[in-house]
Amino acid sequence: KPAPAPAPAVRPAAARPTERIPHSPMRKTIAKRMLQAKQSIPEIHVSVEIRLDKLMAVREALNQQLAAEKVKLSIGDFVTKAVALALRRHPDLNATFEPDALVRHGEINIGIAVAMEGGLMVPVLHHADGLGLREIRQGTEALVQATRAGKLTTQQMTGATFTISNLGMYGVRTFDAIINPPEVAILAVGAAEKRPVVEGEALVVGTVMTVTLSADHRAVDGATAAEFLRTVKGYLEEPATMLL
């Protein structure tokens, strides 16, 4: 029996050259602030699952009404609204920690984390608790466009009292976000996805989203963080309550 032919030699893939990419001013700022946050803030992380079936139905109905205006509400818009209203009820999350005092802010200004080429910026939606869903969508779109065009004003870049970071559009189920100093909390929003849920004695399929709150444990205890998330969950699972 003839010996089998030797296997052909595998030619190694050409190695990519090593590159040294200087940090941009934006990346240097991000690195400095994230290091500051991790070194100086003792974080607590609390997560909750939120069922969105009612919200999805409301969103679809509203988007049909808004189609003529070319406005399309996102799940994130409902999250922004729910968070802003929840901060009214839980002012310790809308605050800054100082060595001798917790400073509760009078305004509720939501920072919206926006990914862009080479980094991340957090433009600010001012007085978010007083905005309707249409205004939140239009305001958020304007901030995203200005961010990516490099045309943010000073007002649009300053004054945030709480930040939302949303990676749901990338299919991420859950993650922990780093607090944006001098704020005391940030909400990480995951993807809305079909999952098995228990309904009575039956197992059904529902739309579920996981959100995770990172909070400064010097300013916020676990129970306070949990109560805030329970309020956010209540608004999103029963979206009509945001009208009350």
mmCIF file of C-alpha atoms in Angstrom, residues 21-30 118:
data_model
loop_
_atom_site.group_PDB
_atom_site.id
_atom_site.type_symbol
_atom_site.label_atom_id
_atom_site.label_comp_id
_atom_site.label_asym_id
_atom_site.label_seq_id
_atom_site.Cartn_x
_atom_site.Cartn_y
_atom_site.Cartn_z
ATOM 1 C CA ILE A 21 -1.254 55.239 17.404
ATOM 2 C CA PRO A 22 -0.901 58.467 19.382
ATOM 3 C CA HIS A 23 -3.842 59.245 21.631
ATOM 4 C CA SER A 24 -6.149 61.988 20.448
ATOM 5 C CA PRO A 25 -7.043 64.788 22.880
ATOM 6 C CA MET A 26 -10.493 63.177 23.208
ATOM 7 C CA ARG A 27 -9.015 59.781 24.126
ATOM 8 C CA LYS A 28 -6.678 61.403 26.661
ATOM 9 C CA THR A 29 -9.640 63.146 28.290
ATOM 10 C CA ILE A 30 -11.690 59.935 28.368
ATOM 11 C CA GLY A 118 -12.290 57.824 18.050
#
